[in-house]
Each structure stands twice: as structure tokens, then as C-alpha cells.
Amino acid sequence: MKLHTGGNAVETQGVIASNQFTIKQSPKAFQILSSGLYSNKPMAIVRELSANAADAHVLNGNQKVPFDVKIPNKLDPQFYIRDYGPGLSEEGVMKLYTTYFESTKSNSNDFIGGLGLGSKSPFSYTDSFTVSAIHQGVKTVYSAFVNEDGMPQIVKLMDGSP
């Protein structure tokens, strides 16, 4: 989704010093971005991951194919959303998926997302979750978790076939 990010025309006079604001990478910042954005955390996870699944189908041109949603129940507490998009390569997971505010969807109105925050929404409810990426016929499984320093981290667990 395209967002207006253009600057404003600003005229200044008599400026003695200037500096841009930055964001410090810290456990507190990640906590606010992962959890502080959502009032209904379980519904936010479903919404954000479903939006990403729908966007993945747009990428593959298969919007008429449904994505799978597995809701937890008493016998099986597992929750997942599985799309049939192009998947992410290992580099895509390690660089794009793990970078807040990084998105490949920022330059098109064909997509729902574009902020680079939705894939991290499970951190609003849990300190760890599994990511499975099927890319070019190879399924790679990762574990995303909040480490002992309070920082989100991802590790690759396995390669295999889908």
C-alpha cells in the first residue's frame, strides 16, 4: 500500500544547529512496535497474518485461491495461516521479514500491507512462534523468539521439502 512519505517544504531562518530524530534499537522499542500497537492482540495477529497471506496471493496472481487458517481448539492448540504465494527465500526471511518498517509492498496499492510490522504481530501475544517459508519447492522452518536480552531474534531450524 502506497503511503505518502514526502517531506514538507520548510523555510528556516537563523538556525544554529540541526539534527534528525532517530530510533534507538532496544527491547523497549521492539516491545512497543510488536505489542503496543494492538488492543485486541489475538485478533490483530489473525488480521495481520491474513492480510500478508492475501498479499502473497496477489504476488502470485492467485487471488481466487483461498489461504488456509487453522484455529486452535481443545484437542489441537496450534494456530497457523498458510498462503500459496511465492514464499520467502532464506535471505528474505533473515533480512526482510526481520526488519521492522521494511516492506516490498510499499510502492503499490495492490497490497493491503506495506508498513513492515504485521509479520511481527505474533510477538504481541507470545515470546516465540514458528515461521515456515516454502520458496521454490523448499520448505525452511525458523523459530522467532524474544531472546534473553529482550530483543527479537530468528534462527533457522531446518530445510526440507513441503
PDB file of C-alpha atoms in Angstrom, residues 28-148:
ATOM      1  CA  LYS A  28      11.528  -1.313  24.759  1.00  0.00           C
ATOM      2  CA  ALA A  29      11.261  -0.109  21.152  1.00  0.00           C
ATOM      3  CA  PHE A  30      10.632  -3.625  19.855  1.00  0.00           C
ATOM      4  CA  GLN A  31       8.043  -4.238  22.584  1.00  0.00           C
ATOM      5  CA  ILE A  32       6.133  -1.086  21.634  1.00  0.00           C
ATOM      6  CA  LEU A  33       6.240  -1.908  17.908  1.00  0.00           C
ATOM      7  CA  SER A  34       5.361  -5.578  18.374  1.00  0.00           C
ATOM      8  CA  SER A  35       2.780  -5.349  21.119  1.00  0.00           C
ATOM      9  CA  GLY A  36       1.886  -1.758  21.941  1.00  0.00           C
ATOM     10  CA  LEU A  37       0.118  -1.177  18.629  1.00  0.00           C
ATOM     11  CA  TYR A  38      -2.685  -3.664  19.235  1.00  0.00           C
ATOM     12  CA  SER A  39      -5.565  -3.505  21.722  1.00  0.00           C
ATOM     13  CA  ASN A  40      -7.002  -6.925  20.758  1.00  0.00           C
ATOM     14  CA  LYS A  41      -3.825  -8.916  20.282  1.00  0.00           C
ATOM     15  CA  PRO A  42      -5.261 -12.282  19.107  1.00  0.00           C
ATOM     16  CA  MET A  43      -7.473 -10.580  16.526  1.00  0.00           C
ATOM     17  CA  ALA A  44      -4.579  -8.386  15.402  1.00  0.00           C
ATOM     18  CA  ILE A  45      -2.478 -11.469  14.718  1.00  0.00           C
ATOM     19  CA  VAL A  46      -5.250 -13.057  12.649  1.00  0.00           C
ATOM     20  CA  ARG A  47      -5.838  -9.786  10.758  1.00  0.00           C
ATOM     21  CA  GLU A  48      -2.165  -9.018  10.102  1.00  0.00           C
ATOM     22  CA  LEU A  49      -1.159 -12.535   9.042  1.00  0.00           C
ATOM     23  CA  SER A  50      -4.305 -12.912   6.905  1.00  0.00           C
ATOM     24  CA  ALA A  51      -3.511  -9.627   5.177  1.00  0.00           C
ATOM     25  CA  ASN A  52       0.007 -10.890   4.470  1.00  0.00           C
ATOM     26  CA  ALA A  53      -1.427 -14.155   3.098  1.00  0.00           C
ATOM     27  CA  ALA A  54      -3.814 -12.248   0.823  1.00  0.00           C
ATOM     28  CA  ASP A  55      -0.924 -10.059  -0.366  1.00  0.00           C
ATOM     29  CA  ALA A  56       1.160 -13.173  -1.096  1.00  0.00           C
ATOM     30  CA  HIS A  57      -1.659 -14.427  -3.313  1.00  0.00           C
ATOM     31  CA  VAL A  58      -1.679 -11.097  -5.160  1.00  0.00           C
ATOM     32  CA  LEU A  59       2.054 -11.551  -5.776  1.00  0.00           C
ATOM     33  CA  ASN A  60       1.380 -14.968  -7.334  1.00  0.00           C
ATOM     34  CA  GLY A  61      -1.711 -13.788  -9.222  1.00  0.00           C
ATOM     35  CA  ASN A  62      -3.894 -16.393  -7.499  1.00  0.00           C
ATOM     36  CA  GLN A  63      -6.353 -14.237  -5.548  1.00  0.00           C
ATOM     37  CA  LYS A  64      -9.151 -16.749  -6.216  1.00  0.00           C
ATOM     38  CA  VAL A  65      -7.330 -19.480  -4.280  1.00  0.00           C
ATOM     39  CA  PRO A  66      -8.113 -19.374  -0.552  1.00  0.00           C
ATOM     40  CA  PHE A  67      -5.366 -19.421   2.032  1.00  0.00           C
ATOM     41  CA  ASP A  68      -5.623 -21.860   4.952  1.00  0.00           C
ATOM     42  CA  VAL A  69      -6.435 -20.807   8.506  1.00  0.00           C
ATOM     43  CA  LYS A  70      -6.118 -23.313  11.352  1.00  0.00           C
ATOM     44  CA  ILE A  71      -7.834 -22.115  14.541  1.00  0.00           C
ATOM     45  CA  PRO A  72      -6.808 -23.666  17.871  1.00  0.00           C
ATOM     46  CA  ASN A  73      -9.214 -25.962  19.705  1.00  0.00           C
ATOM     47  CA  LYS A  74      -9.186 -28.144  22.821  1.00  0.00           C
ATOM     48  CA  LEU A  75      -7.587 -31.070  21.013  1.00  0.00           C
ATOM     49  CA  ASP A  76      -5.069 -29.100  18.973  1.00  0.00           C
ATOM     50  CA  PRO A  77      -3.861 -25.712  20.254  1.00  0.00           C
ATOM     51  CA  GLN A  78      -1.991 -24.939  17.032  1.00  0.00           C
ATOM     52  CA  PHE A  79      -2.775 -21.773  15.085  1.00  0.00           C
ATOM     53  CA  TYR A  80      -1.432 -21.050  11.630  1.00  0.00           C
ATOM     54  CA  ILE A  81      -2.144 -19.280   8.392  1.00  0.00           C
ATOM     55  CA  ARG A  82      -0.717 -20.866   5.268  1.00  0.00           C
ATOM     56  CA  ASP A  83      -0.696 -18.964   2.000  1.00  0.00           C
ATOM     57  CA  TYR A  84       0.128 -20.106  -1.525  1.00  0.00           C
ATOM     58  CA  GLY A  85       2.283 -17.170  -2.514  1.00  0.00           C
ATOM     59  CA  PRO A  86       5.893 -17.164  -3.701  1.00  0.00           C
ATOM     60  CA  GLY A  87       7.305 -17.643  -0.198  1.00  0.00           C
ATOM     61  CA  LEU A  88      10.452 -16.053   1.137  1.00  0.00           C
ATOM     62  CA  SER A  89      13.995 -17.145   0.444  1.00  0.00           C
ATOM     63  CA  GLU A  90      16.365 -17.523   3.380  1.00  0.00           C
ATOM     64  CA  GLU A  91      17.697 -14.040   2.643  1.00  0.00           C
ATOM     65  CA  GLY A  92      14.113 -12.737   2.531  1.00  0.00           C
ATOM     66  CA  VAL A  93      13.387 -14.183   5.954  1.00  0.00           C
ATOM     67  CA  MET A  94      16.674 -13.121   7.534  1.00  0.00           C
ATOM     68  CA  LYS A  95      16.698  -9.567   6.108  1.00  0.00           C
ATOM     69  CA  LEU A  96      13.169  -8.526   5.070  1.00  0.00           C
ATOM     70  CA  TYR A  97      10.970 -10.476   7.487  1.00  0.00           C
ATOM     71  CA  THR A  98      13.070  -9.487  10.493  1.00  0.00           C
ATOM     72  CA  THR A  99      13.320  -5.770   9.687  1.00  0.00           C
ATOM     73  CA  TYR A 100      10.671  -3.527  11.166  1.00  0.00           C
ATOM     74  CA  PHE A 101       9.318  -0.964   8.660  1.00  0.00           C
ATOM     75  CA  GLU A 102      10.859  -2.849   5.708  1.00  0.00           C
ATOM     76  CA  SER A 103       8.358  -3.980   3.089  1.00  0.00           C
ATOM     77  CA  THR A 104       8.272  -4.946  -0.567  1.00  0.00           C
ATOM     78  CA  LYS A 105       4.659  -3.723  -0.704  1.00  0.00           C
ATOM     79  CA  SER A 106       5.216  -0.007  -0.106  1.00  0.00           C
ATOM     80  CA  ASN A 107       5.110   1.068  -3.739  1.00  0.00           C
ATOM     81  CA  SER A 108       1.809  -0.441  -4.877  1.00  0.00           C
ATOM     82  CA  ASN A 109      -1.831  -0.010  -3.970  1.00  0.00           C
ATOM     83  CA  ASP A 110      -2.435  -3.644  -4.959  1.00  0.00           C
ATOM     84  CA  PHE A 111      -1.484  -4.753  -1.450  1.00  0.00           C
ATOM     85  CA  ILE A 112      -3.094  -4.424   1.965  1.00  0.00           C
ATOM     86  CA  GLY A 113       0.151  -4.114   3.900  1.00  0.00           C
ATOM     87  CA  GLY A 114       3.222  -2.021   3.425  1.00  0.00           C
ATOM     88  CA  LEU A 115       4.499  -0.964   6.839  1.00  0.00           C
ATOM     89  CA  GLY A 116       6.645  -3.999   7.620  1.00  0.00           C
ATOM     90  CA  LEU A 117       5.017  -4.559  11.008  1.00  0.00           C
ATOM     91  CA  GLY A 118       2.280  -7.185  10.528  1.00  0.00           C
ATOM     92  CA  SER A 119       4.544 -10.227  10.323  1.00  0.00           C
ATOM     93  CA  LYS A 120       5.867  -9.368  13.777  1.00  0.00           C
ATOM     94  CA  SER A 121       2.365  -9.207  15.322  1.00  0.00           C
ATOM     95  CA  PRO A 122       2.630 -12.669  16.958  1.00  0.00           C
ATOM     96  CA  PHE A 123       5.121 -11.066  19.357  1.00  0.00           C
ATOM     97  CA  SER A 124       2.177  -9.097  20.761  1.00  0.00           C
ATOM     98  CA  TYR A 125       0.818 -12.326  22.264  1.00  0.00           C
ATOM     99  CA  THR A 126       3.739 -14.702  22.628  1.00  0.00           C
ATOM    100  CA  ASP A 127       7.511 -14.660  23.069  1.00  0.00           C
ATOM    101  CA  SER A 128       8.076 -17.294  20.371  1.00  0.00           C
ATOM    102  CA  PHE A 129       6.492 -18.600  17.196  1.00  0.00           C
ATOM    103  CA  THR A 130       7.382 -20.710  14.182  1.00  0.00           C
ATOM    104  CA  VAL A 131       7.779 -19.399  10.642  1.00  0.00           C
ATOM    105  CA  SER A 132       7.647 -21.830   7.716  1.00  0.00           C
ATOM    106  CA  ALA A 133       8.705 -20.484   4.338  1.00  0.00           C
ATOM    107  CA  ILE A 134       8.120 -22.535   1.201  1.00  0.00           C
ATOM    108  CA  HIS A 135      10.172 -20.995  -1.578  1.00  0.00           C
ATOM    109  CA  GLN A 136      10.931 -22.655  -4.913  1.00  0.00           C
ATOM    110  CA  GLY A 137       9.714 -26.005  -3.597  1.00  0.00           C
ATOM    111  CA  VAL A 138      11.858 -25.990  -0.449  1.00  0.00           C
ATOM    112  CA  LYS A 139      10.338 -25.603   2.995  1.00  0.00           C
ATOM    113  CA  THR A 140      12.523 -23.897   5.571  1.00  0.00           C
ATOM    114  CA  VAL A 141      11.448 -23.643   9.201  1.00  0.00           C
ATOM    115  CA  TYR A 142      12.520 -20.861  11.539  1.00  0.00           C
ATOM    116  CA  SER A 143      11.937 -20.059  15.183  1.00  0.00           C
ATOM    117  CA  ALA A 144      11.254 -16.410  16.022  1.00  0.00           C
ATOM    118  CA  PHE A 145      11.634 -15.563  19.696  1.00  0.00           C
ATOM    119  CA  VAL A 146      12.484 -12.859  22.200  1.00  0.00           C
ATOM    120  CA  ASN A 147      15.991 -13.622  23.423  1.00  0.00           C
ATOM    121  CA  GLU A 148      17.409 -13.241  26.944  1.00  0.00           C
TER     122      GLU A 148
END
